[in-house]
Short mmCIF file of C-alpha atoms in Angstrom, two decimals:
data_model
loop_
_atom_site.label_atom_id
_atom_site.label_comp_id
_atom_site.label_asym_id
_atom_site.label_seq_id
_atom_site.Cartn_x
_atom_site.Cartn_y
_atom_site.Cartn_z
CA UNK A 15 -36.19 -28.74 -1.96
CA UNK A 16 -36.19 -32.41 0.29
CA UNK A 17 -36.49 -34.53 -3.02
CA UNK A 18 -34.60 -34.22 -6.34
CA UNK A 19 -37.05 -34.33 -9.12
CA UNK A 20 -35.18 -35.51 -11.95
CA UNK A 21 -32.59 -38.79 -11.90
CA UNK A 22 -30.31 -38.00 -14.96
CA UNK A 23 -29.56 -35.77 -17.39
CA UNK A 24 -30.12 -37.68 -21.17
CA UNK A 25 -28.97 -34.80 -23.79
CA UNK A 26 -28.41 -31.29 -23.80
CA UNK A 27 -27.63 -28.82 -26.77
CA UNK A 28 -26.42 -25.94 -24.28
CA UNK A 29 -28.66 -22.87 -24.62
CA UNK A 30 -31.16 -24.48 -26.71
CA UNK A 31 -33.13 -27.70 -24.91
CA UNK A 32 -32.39 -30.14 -22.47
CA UNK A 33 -33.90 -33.88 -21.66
CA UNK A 34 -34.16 -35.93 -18.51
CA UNK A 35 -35.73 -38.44 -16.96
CA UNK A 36 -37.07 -39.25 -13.73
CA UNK A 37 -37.82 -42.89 -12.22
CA UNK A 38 -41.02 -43.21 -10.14
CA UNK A 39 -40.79 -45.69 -7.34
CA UNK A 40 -43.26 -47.10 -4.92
CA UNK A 41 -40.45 -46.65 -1.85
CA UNK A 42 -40.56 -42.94 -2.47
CA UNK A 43 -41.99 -41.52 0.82
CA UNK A 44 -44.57 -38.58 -0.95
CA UNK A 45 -46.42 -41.94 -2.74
CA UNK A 46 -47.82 -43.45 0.66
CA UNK A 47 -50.39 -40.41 1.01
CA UNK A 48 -50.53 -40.06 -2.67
CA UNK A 49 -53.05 -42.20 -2.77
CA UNK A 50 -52.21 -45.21 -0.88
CA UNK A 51 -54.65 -46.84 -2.87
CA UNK A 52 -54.08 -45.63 -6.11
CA UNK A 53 -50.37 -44.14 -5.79
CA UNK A 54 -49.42 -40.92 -8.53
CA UNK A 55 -46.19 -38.55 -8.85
CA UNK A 56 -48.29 -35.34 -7.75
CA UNK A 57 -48.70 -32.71 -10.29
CA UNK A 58 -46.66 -30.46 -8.52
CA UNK A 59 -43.94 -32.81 -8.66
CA UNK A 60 -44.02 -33.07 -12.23
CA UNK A 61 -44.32 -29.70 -12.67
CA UNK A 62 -40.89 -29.01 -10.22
CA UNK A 63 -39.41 -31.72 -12.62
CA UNK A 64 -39.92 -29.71 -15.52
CA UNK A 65 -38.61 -26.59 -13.80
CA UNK A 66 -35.63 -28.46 -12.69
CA UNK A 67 -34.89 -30.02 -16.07
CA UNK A 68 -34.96 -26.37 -17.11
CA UNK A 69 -32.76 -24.53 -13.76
CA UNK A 70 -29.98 -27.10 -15.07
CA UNK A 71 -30.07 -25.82 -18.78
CA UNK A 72 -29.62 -21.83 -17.10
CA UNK A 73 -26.69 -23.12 -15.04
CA UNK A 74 -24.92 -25.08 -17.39
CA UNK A 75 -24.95 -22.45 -19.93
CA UNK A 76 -24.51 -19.68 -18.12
CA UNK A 77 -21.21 -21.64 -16.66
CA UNK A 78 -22.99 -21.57 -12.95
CA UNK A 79 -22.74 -17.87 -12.67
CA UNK A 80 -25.87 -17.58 -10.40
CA UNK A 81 -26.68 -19.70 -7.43
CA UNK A 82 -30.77 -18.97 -7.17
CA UNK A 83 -32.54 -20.43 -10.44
CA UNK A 84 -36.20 -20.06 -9.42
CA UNK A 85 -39.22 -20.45 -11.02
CA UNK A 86 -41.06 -17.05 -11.80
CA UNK A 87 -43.76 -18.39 -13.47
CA UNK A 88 -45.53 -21.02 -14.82
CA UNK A 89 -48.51 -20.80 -17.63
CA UNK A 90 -50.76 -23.44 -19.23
CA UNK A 91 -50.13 -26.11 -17.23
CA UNK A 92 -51.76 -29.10 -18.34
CA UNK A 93 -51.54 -32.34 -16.50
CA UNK A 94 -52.69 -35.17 -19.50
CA UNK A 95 -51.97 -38.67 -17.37
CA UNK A 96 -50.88 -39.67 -14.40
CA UNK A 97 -47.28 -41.02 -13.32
CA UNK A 98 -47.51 -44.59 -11.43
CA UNK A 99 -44.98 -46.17 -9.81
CA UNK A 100 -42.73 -48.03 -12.55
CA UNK A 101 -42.91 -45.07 -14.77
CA UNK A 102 -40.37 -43.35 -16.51
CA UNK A 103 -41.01 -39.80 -17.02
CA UNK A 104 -38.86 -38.21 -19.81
CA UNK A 105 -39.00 -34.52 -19.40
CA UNK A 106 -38.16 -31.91 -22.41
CA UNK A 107 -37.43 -28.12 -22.16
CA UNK A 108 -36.93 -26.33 -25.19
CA UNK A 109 -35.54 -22.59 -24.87
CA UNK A 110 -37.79 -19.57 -25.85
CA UNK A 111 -35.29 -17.08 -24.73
CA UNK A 112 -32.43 -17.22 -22.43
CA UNK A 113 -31.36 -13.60 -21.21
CA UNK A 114 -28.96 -12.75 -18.08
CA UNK A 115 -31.69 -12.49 -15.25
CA UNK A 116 -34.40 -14.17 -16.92
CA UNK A 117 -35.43 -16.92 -18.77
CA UNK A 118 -38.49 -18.63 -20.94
CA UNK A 119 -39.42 -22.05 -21.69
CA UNK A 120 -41.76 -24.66 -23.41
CA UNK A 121 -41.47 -28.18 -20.95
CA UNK A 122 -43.12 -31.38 -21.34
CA UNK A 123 -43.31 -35.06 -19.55
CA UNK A 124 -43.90 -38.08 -21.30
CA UNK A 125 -44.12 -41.15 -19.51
CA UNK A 126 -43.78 -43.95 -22.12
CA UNK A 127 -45.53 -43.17 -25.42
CA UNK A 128 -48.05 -41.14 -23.32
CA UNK A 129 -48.06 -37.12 -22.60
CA UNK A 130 -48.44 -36.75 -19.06
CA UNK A 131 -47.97 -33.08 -18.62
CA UNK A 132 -46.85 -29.72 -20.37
CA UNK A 133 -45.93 -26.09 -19.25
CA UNK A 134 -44.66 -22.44 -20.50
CA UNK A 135 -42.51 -22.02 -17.71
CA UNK A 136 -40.39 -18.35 -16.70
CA UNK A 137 -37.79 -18.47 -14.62
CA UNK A 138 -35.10 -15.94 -12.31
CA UNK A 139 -31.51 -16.13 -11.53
CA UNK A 140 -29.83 -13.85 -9.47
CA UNK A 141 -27.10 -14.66 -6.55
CA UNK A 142 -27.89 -13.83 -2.98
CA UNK A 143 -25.23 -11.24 -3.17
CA UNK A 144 -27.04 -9.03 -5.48
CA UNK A 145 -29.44 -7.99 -2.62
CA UNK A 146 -26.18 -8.57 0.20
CA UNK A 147 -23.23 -8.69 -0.44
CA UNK A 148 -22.55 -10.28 2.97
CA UNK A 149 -24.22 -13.67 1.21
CA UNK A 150 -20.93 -13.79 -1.04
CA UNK A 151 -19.77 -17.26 0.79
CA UNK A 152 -23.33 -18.65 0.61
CA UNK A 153 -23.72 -18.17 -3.37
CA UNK A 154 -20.34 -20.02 -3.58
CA UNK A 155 -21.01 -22.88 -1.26
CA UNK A 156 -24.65 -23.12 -3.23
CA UNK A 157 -22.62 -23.35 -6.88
CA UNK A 158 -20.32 -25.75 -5.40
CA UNK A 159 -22.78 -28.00 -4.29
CA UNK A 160 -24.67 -27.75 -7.76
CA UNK A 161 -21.77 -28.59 -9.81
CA UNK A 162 -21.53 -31.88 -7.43
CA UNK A 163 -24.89 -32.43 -8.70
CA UNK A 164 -24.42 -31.78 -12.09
CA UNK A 165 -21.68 -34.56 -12.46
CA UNK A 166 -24.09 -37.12 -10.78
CA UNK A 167 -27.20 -36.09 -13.13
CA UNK A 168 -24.33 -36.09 -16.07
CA UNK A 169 -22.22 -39.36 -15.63
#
């Protein structure tokens, strides 16, 4: 994905839920043709936010055993408010199970003292190798890299 969704990981309690927030800025490039008038974090961003928020609970408990978190799928979505520049969205996941392959969550945002969207979310993880075992080298260089990440979004 070209944009990182979340800016910092606030708390976790490994396996169980995990909170973080993202900052929404008027210099982010996605906000000049959405709406240039009346500028919003579109609801598919929000959505990827939660699923990220959630990806990074998987890894860090299962000790980053898989690079490919995906989402699988995502039920009763509902978007509540918008996110405007200045915002601070606080996203939640909360674990509903939390198996090898799979995984099952409740998410919200909250932007301020105001809900701004909320999700069941499923999601995959499986390595590249599982399918090819020639894509060995690119599961490690993917883990790698996510563990770099997950000191920034930590620190």
């Amino acid at each position: 994905m070209k944009f990182s969704l979340i800016d910092k990981i606030t708390d976790i309690d490994s396996g169980r839920r995990l909170e973080a927030v993202k900052n929404v800025a008027l210099a982010e490039e996605y906000l000049q043709d959405h709406f240039p008038a009346f500028p919003v974090l579109p609801g598919v961003f929000l959505l990827q936010g939660m699923i990220e928020s959630a990806s990074w609970l998987v890894r860090e408990y299962q000790g980053f055993t898989n690079s490919m978190v995906l989402l699988k799928k995502a039920r009763n979505v509902k978007y509540k408010s918008f996110a405007a520049p200045g915002s601070t969205i606080r996203y939640s996941v909360e674990v509903k199970s939390l198996e090898d392959k799979t995984s099952s969550f409740k998410a919200s945002g909250v932007a301020g003292d105001e809900a701004v969207v909320e999700a069941r979310i499923d999601l995959k993880h499986f390595n590249l190798a599982d399918d090819n075992p020639e894509m060995g080298c690119a599961d490690k260089e993917v883990i790698d890299n996510l563990k770099k990440r997950w000191q920034l979004l930590t620190q």
